[in-house]
Tab-separated table of C-alpha atoms and ligand atoms in Angstrom:
chain	number	residue	atom	x	y	z
A	21	MET	CA	0.000	0.000	0.000
A	22	ASP	CA	1.156	3.504	-0.688
A	23	SER	CA	1.580	5.888	2.219
A	24	SER	CA	-0.280	8.542	0.208
A	25	SER	CA	-3.449	6.409	0.537
A	26	ASN	CA	-5.293	6.108	3.834
A	27	GLU	CA	-4.270	2.480	4.189
A	28	PRO	CA	-1.576	1.786	6.778
A	29	ILE	CA	1.768	0.663	5.398
A	30	GLN	CA	2.992	-2.864	6.101
A	31	LEU	CA	6.486	-3.135	7.606
A	32	LEU	CA	8.335	-6.304	8.507
A	33	SER	CA	10.527	-6.318	11.629
A	34	LEU	CA	13.439	-8.375	10.416
A	35	GLY	CA	15.572	-9.953	13.099
A	36	ALA	CA	17.280	-12.039	10.379
A	37	GLY	CA	16.783	-15.265	12.312
A	38	VAL	CA	14.738	-18.302	11.272
A	39	GLN	CA	11.212	-16.949	11.664
A	40	SER	CA	11.453	-13.423	10.282
A	41	SER	CA	13.647	-14.629	7.389
A	42	THR	CA	11.023	-17.257	6.498
A	43	LEU	CA	8.345	-14.597	6.703
A	44	ALA	CA	10.313	-12.255	4.404
A	45	LEU	CA	10.740	-15.012	1.812
A	46	MET	CA	7.100	-16.074	2.080
A	47	ALA	CA	6.068	-12.467	1.445
A	48	ALA	CA	8.457	-12.291	-1.499
A	49	ARG	CA	6.765	-15.358	-3.016
A	50	GLY	CA	3.268	-13.982	-2.398
A	51	GLU	CA	2.424	-16.657	0.205
A	52	VAL	CA	1.547	-13.970	2.697
A	53	GLY	CA	0.353	-10.507	1.809
A	54	PRO	CA	-0.002	-7.714	1.119
A	55	MET	CA	3.606	-7.186	0.075
A	56	PRO	CA	5.407	-5.236	2.827
A	57	LYS	CA	6.620	-1.782	1.897
A	58	ALA	CA	9.937	-2.557	3.587
A	59	ALA	CA	11.703	-4.634	6.188
A	60	ILE	CA	13.609	-3.050	9.050
A	61	PHE	CA	16.627	-4.675	10.657
A	62	ALA	CA	17.808	-3.113	13.919
A	63	ASP	CA	21.542	-3.606	14.110
A	64	THR	CA	23.086	-3.791	17.582
A	65	GLN	CA	26.451	-4.096	15.804
A	66	ALA	CA	26.962	-7.195	17.913
A	67	GLU	CA	25.448	-9.979	15.808
A	68	PRO	CA	27.766	-12.795	14.730
A	69	ALA	CA	29.286	-12.589	11.246
A	70	SER	CA	26.940	-15.393	10.123
A	71	VAL	CA	23.907	-13.133	10.638
A	72	TYR	CA	25.344	-10.228	8.627
A	73	GLN	CA	26.301	-12.626	5.816
A	74	TRP	CA	22.803	-14.077	5.894
A	75	LEU	CA	21.241	-10.617	5.768
A	76	ASP	CA	23.405	-9.650	2.764
A	77	TRP	CA	22.106	-12.760	1.001
A	78	LEU	CA	18.506	-12.378	2.113
A	79	GLU	CA	18.055	-8.820	0.898
A	80	LYS	CA	18.928	-9.947	-2.624
A	81	GLN	CA	16.071	-12.481	-2.547
A	82	ILE	CA	13.239	-10.110	-1.684
A	83	PRO	CA	11.601	-7.394	-3.784
A	84	PHE	CA	11.132	-4.854	-0.979
A	85	PRO	CA	13.963	-2.834	0.600
A	86	VAL	CA	15.657	-3.803	3.847
A	87	TYR	CA	16.511	-0.784	5.963
A	88	ARG	CA	19.272	-1.279	8.502
A	89	VAL	CA	18.910	1.038	11.464
A	90	THR	CA	21.145	1.318	14.492
A	91	SER	CA	21.447	3.087	17.825
A	92	GLY	CA	25.210	2.542	17.644
A	93	SER	CA	27.315	-0.129	19.274
A	94	LEU	CA	25.505	-2.033	22.010
A	95	THR	CA	28.878	-3.431	23.088
A	96	ASP	CA	30.135	0.084	23.856
A	97	GLU	CA	26.912	1.181	25.552
A	98	ALA	CA	26.518	-1.952	27.671
A	99	LEU	CA	30.011	-1.394	29.043
A	100	ARG	CA	29.820	2.386	29.447
A	101	LEU	CA	29.545	3.681	33.003
A	102	ARG	CA	27.573	6.898	33.341
A	103	LYS	CA	27.052	9.010	36.452
A	104	ASN	CA	23.645	9.815	37.852
A	105	LYS	CA	22.803	13.056	39.686
A	106	THR	CA	24.011	11.682	42.998
A	107	GLY	CA	27.347	10.659	41.498
A	108	ARG	CA	26.632	6.943	41.382
A	109	ASP	CA	27.702	4.961	38.377
A	110	TYR	CA	25.128	3.257	36.211
A	111	VAL	CA	24.837	1.645	32.789
A	112	LYS	CA	21.990	2.900	30.621
A	113	SER	CA	21.621	0.017	28.159
A	114	LEU	CA	21.882	-3.004	30.411
A	115	ILE	CA	21.925	-6.462	28.927
A	116	PRO	CA	20.199	-9.223	30.928
A	117	ALA	CA	23.352	-10.712	32.434
A	118	TYR	CA	23.203	-12.902	35.539
A	119	VAL	CA	24.261	-11.219	38.719
A	120	PHE	CA	25.356	-12.997	41.869
A	121	SER	CA	25.177	-11.060	45.141
A	122	PRO	CA	27.957	-11.372	47.716
A	123	GLU	CA	25.549	-13.681	49.597
A	124	GLY	CA	25.298	-15.903	46.488
A	125	LYS	CA	21.800	-14.881	45.408
A	126	LYS	CA	21.233	-14.992	41.673
A	127	GLY	CA	19.282	-12.420	39.662
A	128	LEU	CA	19.266	-10.670	36.302
A	129	LEU	CA	20.833	-7.275	35.704
A	130	GLY	CA	17.751	-5.934	33.980
A	131	ARG	CA	17.296	-5.399	30.275
A	132	LYS	CA	17.303	-2.138	28.381
A	133	CYS	CA	19.120	-3.386	25.278
A	134	THR	CA	16.002	-4.512	23.391
A	135	ALA	CA	14.188	-1.222	23.980
A	136	ASP	CA	17.181	0.999	23.212
A	137	PHE	CA	18.738	-0.934	20.362
A	138	LYS	CA	15.814	-2.754	18.735
A	139	VAL	CA	12.446	-1.176	19.500
A	140	LYS	CA	13.416	2.511	19.417
A	141	PRO	CA	15.348	2.576	16.119
A	142	ILE	CA	12.693	0.434	14.413
A	143	MET	CA	9.807	2.596	15.616
A	144	ARG	CA	11.663	5.795	14.690
A	145	LEU	CA	11.962	4.665	11.077
A	146	ALA	CA	8.462	3.145	11.041
A	147	ARG	CA	7.100	6.525	12.094
A	148	LYS	CA	8.979	8.232	9.297
A	149	LEU	CA	7.992	5.719	6.604
A	150	GLY	CA	4.362	5.842	7.754
A	151	GLN	CA	4.428	9.668	7.811
A	152	VAL	CA	2.861	9.535	11.234
A	153	PRO	CA	1.866	12.959	12.585
A	154	ARG	CA	2.378	13.921	16.232
A	155	ALA	CA	-0.177	12.566	18.699
A	156	CYS	CA	-1.634	10.348	15.979
A	157	LYS	CA	-4.167	7.860	17.291
A	158	GLU	CA	-4.977	6.237	13.976
A	159	ILE	CA	-3.138	3.129	12.738
A	160	LYS	CA	-0.659	4.229	10.087
A	161	VAL	CA	1.735	1.304	10.211
A	162	VAL	CA	1.156	-2.416	10.517
A	163	GLN	CA	4.230	-4.068	11.908
A	164	TRP	CA	4.780	-7.726	11.029
A	165	ILE	CA	6.516	-9.694	13.742
A	166	GLY	CA	7.967	-13.112	12.999
A	167	ILE	CA	6.810	-14.896	16.128
A	168	SER	CA	5.901	-18.526	15.469
A	169	LEU	CA	3.144	-20.690	16.943
A	170	ASP	CA	5.454	-22.215	19.555
A	171	GLU	CA	6.114	-18.701	20.874
A	172	VAL	CA	2.588	-17.315	21.303
A	173	HIS	CA	3.496	-16.133	24.792
A	174	ARG	CA	5.777	-13.558	23.161
A	175	MET	CA	2.877	-11.750	21.480
A	176	LYS	CA	2.486	-8.304	22.972
A	177	PRO	CA	0.240	-5.415	21.951
A	178	SER	CA	1.768	-2.325	20.396
A	179	ARG	CA	2.758	0.506	22.724
A	180	ASP	CA	2.031	3.068	20.025
A	181	LYS	CA	-1.514	3.934	19.010
A	182	TRP	CA	-0.400	4.578	15.426
A	183	ALA	CA	1.090	1.091	15.046
A	184	GLY	CA	-0.823	-2.152	14.651
A	185	ILE	CA	0.832	-5.547	14.895
A	186	ARG	CA	0.419	-8.685	12.831
A	187	TRP	CA	1.899	-12.108	13.506
A	188	PRO	CA	1.546	-13.799	10.095
A	189	LEU	CA	3.283	-17.038	11.145
A	190	ILE	CA	0.751	-17.466	13.917
A	191	GLU	CA	-2.078	-16.725	11.466
A	192	LYS	CA	-0.660	-19.585	9.386
A	193	GLU	CA	-0.161	-21.775	12.464
A	194	MET	CA	3.522	-22.225	11.688
A	195	THR	CA	6.043	-23.293	14.319
A	196	ARG	CA	9.777	-22.646	14.146
A	197	ASN	CA	10.197	-26.176	12.784
A	198	ASP	CA	7.573	-25.502	10.131
A	199	CYS	CA	9.646	-22.474	9.108
A	200	LEU	CA	12.770	-24.605	8.783
A	201	ASN	CA	10.814	-27.168	6.756
A	202	TRP	CA	9.392	-24.447	4.519
A	203	MET	CA	12.907	-23.146	3.853
A	204	ARG	CA	14.119	-26.659	2.993
A	205	ARG	CA	11.135	-27.412	0.774
A	206	ASN	CA	11.733	-24.258	-1.182
A	207	GLY	CA	15.448	-24.874	-1.612
A	208	TYR	CA	16.686	-22.119	0.695
A	209	PRO	CA	19.647	-22.507	3.041
A	210	GLU	CA	19.059	-22.702	6.789
A	211	PRO	CA	19.037	-19.263	8.431
A	212	PRO	CA	21.258	-18.653	11.458
A	213	ARG	CA	19.902	-17.922	14.920
A	214	SER	CA	20.048	-14.157	15.302
A	215	ALA	CA	21.120	-12.639	18.627
A	216	CYS	CA	23.995	-10.583	19.972
A	217	ILE	CA	27.089	-12.740	20.311
A	218	TYR	CA	27.132	-12.227	24.076
A	219	CYS	CA	23.401	-12.467	24.749
A	220	PRO	CA	22.962	-14.059	28.204
A	221	PHE	CA	19.782	-15.742	26.926
A	222	HIS	CA	21.878	-18.180	24.875
A	223	SER	CA	21.337	-21.821	25.706
A	224	ASP	CA	24.398	-24.013	26.198
A	225	HIS	CA	23.683	-25.393	22.769
A	226	GLU	CA	24.043	-21.908	21.264
A	227	TRP	CA	27.210	-21.123	23.280
A	228	LYS	CA	28.733	-24.351	22.001
A	229	ARG	CA	27.747	-23.550	18.454
A	230	LEU	CA	29.400	-20.141	18.734
A	231	ARG	CA	32.547	-21.632	20.278
A	232	ASP	CA	32.870	-24.413	17.721
A	233	LYS	CA	31.562	-22.794	14.537
A	234	GLU	CA	32.382	-19.101	14.977
A	235	PRO	CA	35.509	-19.045	17.184
A	236	ASP	CA	36.296	-15.375	16.516
A	237	GLU	CA	32.832	-14.386	17.733
A	238	TRP	CA	33.183	-16.700	20.729
A	239	LEU	CA	36.403	-14.924	21.706
A	240	LYS	CA	34.589	-11.585	21.514
A	241	ALA	CA	31.862	-12.943	23.816
A	242	VAL	CA	34.483	-14.238	26.278
A	243	LYS	CA	36.187	-10.829	26.301
A	244	PHE	CA	32.852	-9.088	26.810
A	245	ASP	CA	32.144	-11.363	29.795
A	246	TYR	CA	35.413	-10.305	31.477
A	247	ASP	CA	34.884	-6.631	30.544
A	248	LEU	CA	31.425	-6.748	32.096
A	249	ARG	CA	32.797	-7.933	35.421
A	250	ALA	CA	35.540	-5.324	35.292
A	251	ILE	CA	33.100	-2.413	35.089
A	252	PHE	CA	30.799	-3.834	37.743
A	253	LYS	CA	33.592	-4.655	40.153
A	254	GLN	CA	31.933	-4.337	43.516
A	255	GLU	CA	35.141	-3.569	45.396
A	256	THR	CA	35.508	-0.223	43.575
A	257	GLY	CA	32.481	0.868	45.544
A	258	VAL	CA	31.326	3.097	42.699
A	259	SER	CA	28.817	0.821	41.092
A	260	ALA	CA	25.108	0.806	41.816
A	261	LEU	CA	25.342	-2.950	41.436
A	262	ARG	CA	25.958	-5.177	44.413
A	263	GLY	CA	27.321	-8.365	42.965
A	264	THR	CA	29.240	-9.896	40.120
A	265	ALA	CA	27.896	-10.188	36.599
A	266	TYR	CA	28.276	-13.197	34.306
A	267	LEU	CA	26.982	-14.088	30.849
A	268	HIS	CA	26.553	-17.730	31.823
A	269	ALA	CA	23.866	-18.763	34.305
A	270	SER	CA	26.273	-20.928	36.286
A	271	GLY	CA	28.111	-17.839	37.539
A	272	VAL	CA	31.517	-18.760	36.193
A	273	PRO	CA	33.460	-17.022	33.395
A	274	LEU	CA	32.172	-18.046	29.988
A	275	ASP	CA	35.419	-19.691	28.921
A	276	LYS	CA	35.365	-21.802	32.100
A	277	ALA	CA	31.663	-22.662	32.047
A	278	GLU	CA	30.688	-26.260	31.535
A	279	LEU	CA	28.606	-26.343	28.374
A	280	GLY	CA	26.414	-29.407	28.432
A	281	ASP	CA	25.954	-31.729	25.475
A	282	ILE	CA	22.235	-31.662	26.059
A	283	PRO	CA	20.736	-28.437	24.735
A	284	ASP	CA	19.594	-26.097	27.512
A	285	LYS	CA	20.941	-28.308	30.331
A	286	ASN	CA	22.677	-25.580	32.299
A	287	GLN	CA	21.067	-22.493	30.930
A	288	LEU	CA	17.522	-22.375	29.691
A	289	SER	CA	17.017	-20.474	26.494
A	290	LEU	CA	15.095	-17.542	27.879
A	291	PHE	CA	14.410	-15.881	24.558
A	292	GLY	CA	10.813	-16.991	24.592
A	293	ASN	CA	10.042	-15.233	27.827
A	294	GLU	CA	12.062	-12.114	27.534
A	295	CYS	CA	12.753	-10.851	24.088
A	296	GLU	CA	9.477	-9.288	22.979
A	297	GLY	CA	9.637	-10.782	19.537
A	298	LEU	CA	12.354	-8.467	18.367
A	299	CYS	CA	15.484	-10.328	19.325
A	300	GLY	CA	16.202	-13.745	17.934
A	301	VAL	CA	13.406	-14.073	15.371
B	430	SF4	S1	19.916	-10.351	21.634
B	430	SF4	FE1	20.109	-10.335	23.876
B	430	SF4	S2	21.734	-8.828	24.303
B	430	SF4	FE2	21.054	-8.486	22.179
B	430	SF4	S3	19.487	-6.909	22.320
B	430	SF4	FE3	18.413	-8.895	22.441
B	430	SF4	S4	18.259	-9.368	24.637
B	430	SF4	FE4	19.790	-7.748	24.388
């Protein structure tokens, strides 16, 4: 649909993982419609090389443009200490790392990365493409989210009155496996799993894959894990955080963590519960 008409424009949120890639290719082949005006990929600048290579390939297969938007480097922001008004240090774009208190209690750091580095840049461009006026209460943009049937609990309503949401894979009752089968049936290669290389939501299976198949990216994740602890060092006394942060749920450095052979043995894949349909799809 043209934005000059009164119809809302259709935009695909492209995470460049299995589900949203399948959705993009299904749209390209007319199996789901209407044809999106564009896809938007929010780049944290921290995806593994395999995802960027996949995206380069994918955008050549589809007739609509893929816009890459970014809020900058999540790696830099997640490790940048800022000072609040009272002089305490804080990190604005927290990633959901595990934190262990001095008493041994385990929690999560909190998560601002999805909002700051995925939702905001996507909605900024969606607003522009949909020519959405200020205080608009009418739906101008329909955002397609690639959540599959096995992830219905990730469906969330839009926070913006001018944006509607569609979950076309759920409309078609397709699971993640159905997406993989669809890709195979149609002669496409298997998409990678999209997520930041150091995402604490990785299952052991995904950590192992990174270590064994993308060793350079694994080394970056290991370095990030050490850097994270360095900035949150409790003995400096400057951090708002009481405890020690780790990427792996077991509370040991990533390169020392025991990664089980059984997927998700030590660390559940928490993507389903936490990532709002914008990371990992
Ligand atoms: S993939 Fe993980 S670290 Fe990256 S933005 Fe999403 S939740 Fe945050």
